[in-house]
Amino acid sequence: AAKAAGCSVHFARRSKQQQDLSGYDAVVLEGGLAGLPRAPARACLLQLCGDLGVGAALVVRDDAMLPASIVLGLLRLLLIELPLRLLALLLGDAPRPPAPHDIVPWLPPDVRLESRRPLGLLREAVVLRKLAASPHGAVDRLRRAHGSSSMAYCACPAANRVGRPEALIRFFLYEAATGDSSSEALGYVAYTEHTILGARLRLVVMDPVGPAAHLEATLAAFLEDCRAAGARPVFSCVGAFA
C-alpha cells in the first residue's frame, strides 16, 4: 500500500553491515529483535532509528510482548521460554529462547510510537515515526509559559533529576497546523509507559500543560494516541483543570 502511494519501502534484516536508510520513506524490520538479548536488541533498534530520515516510518514486525491471544502467550511462556531458561541455568550453554522486548522505553526522544497492530495471535506491527526534532524544546517553552505547579518543572526535560524512573518520562506533544504548512505546539502530557500484569499502561505524571483554551484538545489528542498505541491511560495525579 505504501509503495502504491508513491512511497519508498525498504525491508531491513539484522546485518553486521550498516545500511543507509535516510532515503527511504518507510523501513520494515521483519523479526530479529525477539531473538536477540536485551542489549544487542536495543542497540539494533537505536541504530535503525538514528539512520531514518525525518518523517520516515520504521515498522517493526516481531513477536508481541502482549500477544492478541493471552492463552497462546501463556503456552509460549510455559512450553518454550521457561524450559529453555531452566536448561540454560542447568547446562550453561542452552540456546537462548526468543523473548519479545518492550521497545517503547528504548526509543530516542525524536522518535514516537505512532500505532501498534496485531499480526495474527502472537505477533504485532509497531509503527514508529522519526520527528524533525525532539519535543523537549517545545515542552520546556510551554512549561515556562503555562506551567502552574512544581510538578510541571519536575517532569520537564530541563529538570535535574536523579534515578531511572524519571529518565523514562516521555512527552505527548499536541500540535495544530498553521497557515504556512507548519505546526504549532499547543500543549503536552508527560507520562511513563509500562507493561504490568498483562496490561500496557501509560501513567500520566501530572496535568496537561498548555494554554487553558487548548487543554481539552490536548487531552483528547492524547487519549486518541493511547488508543492507537494500544495503551491504557492512568491519571493518578492530576487536578480538576476543566
Short mmCIF file of C-alpha atoms in Angstrom, two decimals:
data_model
loop_
_atom_site.label_atom_id
_atom_site.label_comp_id
_atom_site.label_asym_id
_atom_site.label_seq_id
_atom_site.Cartn_x
_atom_site.Cartn_y
_atom_site.Cartn_z
CA ALA A 1 0.00 0.00 0.00
CA ALA A 2 2.85 2.38 0.84
CA LYS A 3 4.59 1.62 -2.46
CA ALA A 4 1.34 2.16 -4.37
CA ALA A 5 1.06 5.60 -2.77
CA GLY A 6 4.47 6.56 -4.16
CA CYS A 7 6.49 5.90 -1.01
CA SER A 8 9.76 4.02 -0.95
CA VAL A 9 9.86 0.99 1.33
CA HIS A 10 12.96 -0.87 2.49
CA PHE A 11 12.93 -4.21 4.27
CA ALA A 12 15.75 -4.41 6.78
CA ARG A 13 17.01 -7.59 8.37
CA ARG A 14 19.62 -7.91 11.07
CA SER A 15 23.02 -7.43 9.49
CA LYS A 16 26.52 -6.64 10.65
CA GLN A 17 26.85 -4.17 7.77
CA GLN A 18 25.44 -0.71 8.32
CA GLN A 19 22.71 0.25 5.85
CA ASP A 20 21.90 3.75 4.59
CA LEU A 21 18.21 4.24 5.35
CA SER A 22 17.96 8.03 5.09
CA GLY A 23 16.46 7.94 1.58
CA TYR A 24 13.51 5.70 2.44
CA ASP A 25 10.01 6.82 3.46
CA ALA A 26 9.38 3.56 5.29
CA VAL A 27 11.66 0.86 6.67
CA VAL A 28 10.28 -2.53 7.71
CA LEU A 29 12.24 -4.60 10.25
CA GLU A 30 10.95 -8.14 9.81
CA GLY A 31 11.66 -10.07 13.02
CA GLY A 32 15.06 -10.27 14.62
CA LEU A 33 14.75 -8.29 17.85
CA ALA A 34 12.99 -11.05 19.81
CA GLY A 35 15.84 -13.44 19.09
CA LEU A 36 18.46 -11.06 20.48
CA PRO A 37 19.45 -10.41 24.10
CA ARG A 38 18.24 -7.12 25.51
CA ALA A 39 21.40 -5.03 24.97
CA PRO A 40 22.02 -6.00 21.30
CA ALA A 41 18.30 -5.66 20.51
CA ARG A 42 18.28 -2.14 21.96
CA ALA A 43 21.45 -1.21 20.06
CA CYS A 44 19.95 -2.52 16.80
CA LEU A 45 16.76 -0.50 17.28
CA LEU A 46 18.64 2.70 18.17
CA GLN A 47 20.85 2.35 15.09
CA LEU A 48 17.82 1.99 12.84
CA CYS A 49 16.12 4.99 14.48
CA GLY A 50 19.25 7.07 14.06
CA ASP A 51 19.55 6.19 10.37
CA LEU A 52 15.96 7.16 9.50
CA GLY A 53 15.24 10.34 7.59
CA VAL A 54 12.88 12.95 9.05
CA GLY A 55 9.26 11.90 8.65
CA ALA A 56 10.14 8.32 7.76
CA ALA A 57 8.37 5.38 9.38
CA LEU A 58 10.02 2.34 10.94
CA VAL A 59 7.68 -0.67 11.05
CA VAL A 60 8.84 -3.36 13.47
CA ARG A 61 7.12 -6.70 12.76
CA ASP A 62 8.05 -9.09 15.54
CA ASP A 63 6.78 -11.25 18.39
CA ALA A 64 4.41 -9.33 20.65
CA MET A 65 5.22 -8.90 24.32
CA LEU A 66 1.45 -8.85 24.92
CA PRO A 67 0.01 -11.09 22.16
CA ALA A 68 -3.59 -10.88 20.99
CA SER A 69 -4.15 -14.42 22.30
CA ILE A 70 -3.41 -14.50 26.03
CA VAL A 71 -3.78 -18.31 26.07
CA LEU A 72 -1.19 -18.82 23.33
CA GLY A 73 1.06 -16.28 25.02
CA LEU A 74 0.95 -18.28 28.26
CA LEU A 75 1.58 -21.53 26.38
CA ARG A 76 4.59 -19.96 24.67
CA LEU A 77 5.93 -18.91 28.05
CA LEU A 78 5.29 -22.25 29.79
CA LEU A 79 6.26 -24.66 26.99
CA ILE A 80 9.12 -22.83 25.28
CA GLU A 81 10.61 -19.90 27.17
CA LEU A 82 10.66 -21.28 30.73
CA PRO A 83 12.06 -24.75 29.81
CA LEU A 84 14.86 -23.18 27.75
CA ARG A 85 15.69 -20.78 30.56
CA LEU A 86 15.89 -23.69 33.00
CA LEU A 87 18.18 -25.56 30.61
CA ALA A 88 20.38 -22.51 30.33
CA LEU A 89 20.66 -22.36 34.11
CA LEU A 90 21.42 -26.06 34.44
CA LEU A 91 23.76 -26.54 31.48
CA GLY A 92 25.08 -23.05 30.92
CA ASP A 93 25.14 -23.46 27.13
CA ALA A 94 21.50 -23.95 26.16
CA PRO A 95 20.20 -21.70 23.37
CA ARG A 96 18.54 -18.52 24.49
CA PRO A 97 14.76 -18.69 23.92
CA PRO A 98 13.15 -15.99 21.78
CA ALA A 99 11.82 -13.33 24.13
CA PRO A 100 9.75 -10.35 22.96
CA HIS A 101 11.02 -6.96 24.09
CA ASP A 102 9.12 -3.85 25.09
CA ILE A 103 10.85 -1.41 22.72
CA VAL A 104 8.99 1.76 23.70
CA PRO A 105 11.29 2.69 26.65
CA TRP A 106 14.25 2.39 24.25
CA LEU A 107 13.01 5.00 21.77
CA PRO A 108 15.05 8.20 21.46
CA PRO A 109 13.17 11.48 22.05
CA ASP A 110 12.93 12.26 18.32
CA VAL A 111 11.10 9.00 17.53
CA ARG A 112 7.48 8.50 18.54
CA LEU A 113 5.25 5.46 18.65
CA GLU A 114 2.52 6.03 16.07
CA SER A 115 0.49 2.82 16.24
CA ARG A 116 0.52 -0.82 17.29
CA ARG A 117 -1.49 -3.51 15.47
CA PRO A 118 -1.71 -7.29 15.98
CA LEU A 119 -0.33 -9.65 13.34
CA GLY A 120 -2.12 -12.89 13.99
CA LEU A 121 -2.19 -14.24 17.52
CA LEU A 122 1.42 -13.90 18.70
CA ARG A 123 2.97 -11.13 16.62
CA GLU A 124 2.45 -7.40 16.16
CA ALA A 125 3.42 -4.48 13.93
CA VAL A 126 4.71 -1.39 15.73
CA VAL A 127 4.89 1.78 13.64
CA LEU A 128 7.48 4.36 14.72
CA ARG A 129 7.87 7.84 13.21
CA LYS A 130 11.04 9.93 13.03
CA LEU A 131 10.36 13.53 14.07
CA ALA A 132 12.10 16.63 12.79
CA ALA A 133 13.33 17.32 16.32
CA SER A 134 12.94 16.16 19.87
CA PRO A 135 9.81 17.58 21.58
CA HIS A 136 11.93 18.70 24.55
CA GLY A 137 12.37 22.26 23.30
CA ALA A 138 8.65 22.80 22.78
CA VAL A 139 7.88 21.13 26.11
CA ASP A 140 10.24 23.45 28.00
CA ARG A 141 8.80 26.51 26.23
CA LEU A 142 5.23 25.50 27.13
CA ARG A 143 6.27 24.72 30.69
CA ARG A 144 7.85 28.15 31.15
CA ALA A 145 4.80 29.94 29.75
CA HIS A 146 1.98 27.84 31.21
CA GLY A 147 3.32 25.53 33.94
CA SER A 148 1.45 26.23 37.16
CA SER A 149 2.88 23.71 39.63
CA SER A 150 6.18 22.35 40.88
CA MET A 151 5.39 19.07 39.10
CA ALA A 152 5.50 20.92 35.78
CA TYR A 153 9.19 21.56 36.40
CA CYS A 154 9.94 18.16 37.93
CA ALA A 155 8.58 16.40 34.84
CA CYS A 156 10.20 18.65 32.23
CA PRO A 157 13.36 17.72 30.28
CA ALA A 158 15.37 20.52 31.93
CA ALA A 159 14.83 19.22 35.47
CA ASN A 160 17.89 17.98 37.35
CA ARG A 161 16.53 14.53 38.15
CA VAL A 162 18.30 11.57 39.66
CA GLY A 163 17.22 7.98 39.09
CA ARG A 164 15.95 5.64 36.40
CA PRO A 165 12.16 6.17 36.69
CA GLU A 166 12.44 9.86 35.83
CA ALA A 167 14.60 9.06 32.81
CA LEU A 168 11.68 7.08 31.34
CA ILE A 169 9.36 10.11 31.16
CA ARG A 170 8.05 10.66 27.63
CA PHE A 171 6.04 13.57 26.25
CA PHE A 172 2.97 13.61 24.04
CA LEU A 173 3.01 16.92 22.17
CA TYR A 174 -0.27 18.29 20.87
CA GLU A 175 0.29 20.27 17.68
CA ALA A 176 -2.10 22.15 15.41
CA ALA A 177 -1.48 23.04 11.77
CA THR A 178 -0.80 26.68 10.93
CA GLY A 179 -1.41 28.53 7.69
CA ASP A 180 2.14 28.13 6.38
CA SER A 181 2.08 24.29 6.21
CA SER A 182 3.84 24.01 9.55
CA SER A 183 2.52 23.19 13.01
CA GLU A 184 2.49 24.84 16.41
CA ALA A 185 2.85 23.07 19.76
CA LEU A 186 -0.14 23.96 21.93
CA GLY A 187 0.15 21.57 24.87
CA TYR A 188 1.75 18.41 26.17
CA VAL A 189 1.21 15.47 28.51
CA ALA A 190 4.08 13.87 30.46
CA TYR A 191 3.80 10.12 31.06
CA THR A 192 5.70 6.88 31.51
CA GLU A 193 4.77 3.65 29.71
CA HIS A 194 4.86 0.26 31.43
CA THR A 195 3.69 -3.32 30.88
CA ILE A 196 2.22 -4.63 34.14
CA LEU A 197 0.30 -7.87 34.71
CA GLY A 198 -0.59 -8.30 31.06
CA ALA A 199 -1.66 -4.70 30.52
CA ARG A 200 0.13 -1.87 28.72
CA LEU A 201 -0.28 1.32 30.74
CA ARG A 202 0.58 4.97 30.27
CA LEU A 203 0.93 6.55 33.69
CA VAL A 204 0.28 10.29 33.39
CA VAL A 205 2.63 12.20 35.67
CA MET A 206 0.68 15.46 36.05
CA ASP A 207 -1.87 17.80 34.49
CA PRO A 208 -1.60 18.58 30.78
CA VAL A 209 0.39 21.77 30.30
CA GLY A 210 -0.51 24.49 27.83
CA PRO A 211 -2.86 27.44 27.33
CA ALA A 212 -6.17 26.90 29.11
CA ALA A 213 -8.07 27.15 25.82
CA HIS A 214 -6.19 24.12 24.43
CA LEU A 215 -6.08 21.78 27.43
CA GLU A 216 -9.22 19.86 26.47
CA ALA A 217 -7.95 19.35 22.91
CA THR A 218 -4.54 18.29 24.24
CA LEU A 219 -6.15 15.69 26.47
CA ALA A 220 -8.44 14.42 23.69
CA ALA A 221 -5.49 14.05 21.31
CA PHE A 222 -3.51 12.19 23.98
CA LEU A 223 -6.37 9.74 24.56
CA GLU A 224 -6.57 9.09 20.81
CA ASP A 225 -2.81 8.49 20.74
CA CYS A 226 -3.19 5.98 23.60
CA ARG A 227 -5.83 4.09 21.61
CA ALA A 228 -3.57 3.93 18.56
CA ALA A 229 -0.68 2.70 20.71
CA GLY A 230 -2.79 0.05 22.44
CA ALA A 231 -2.08 1.54 25.86
CA ARG A 232 -4.47 2.32 28.70
CA PRO A 233 -4.01 5.81 30.22
CA VAL A 234 -3.92 6.06 34.01
CA PHE A 235 -4.39 9.51 35.57
CA SER A 236 -3.05 9.11 39.06
CA CYS A 237 -2.03 12.67 39.95
CA VAL A 238 -3.98 15.34 38.08
CA GLY A 239 -6.09 18.31 39.11
CA ALA A 240 -9.55 19.46 38.05
CA PHE A 241 -8.37 21.82 35.31
CA ALA A 242 -11.57 21.53 33.26
#
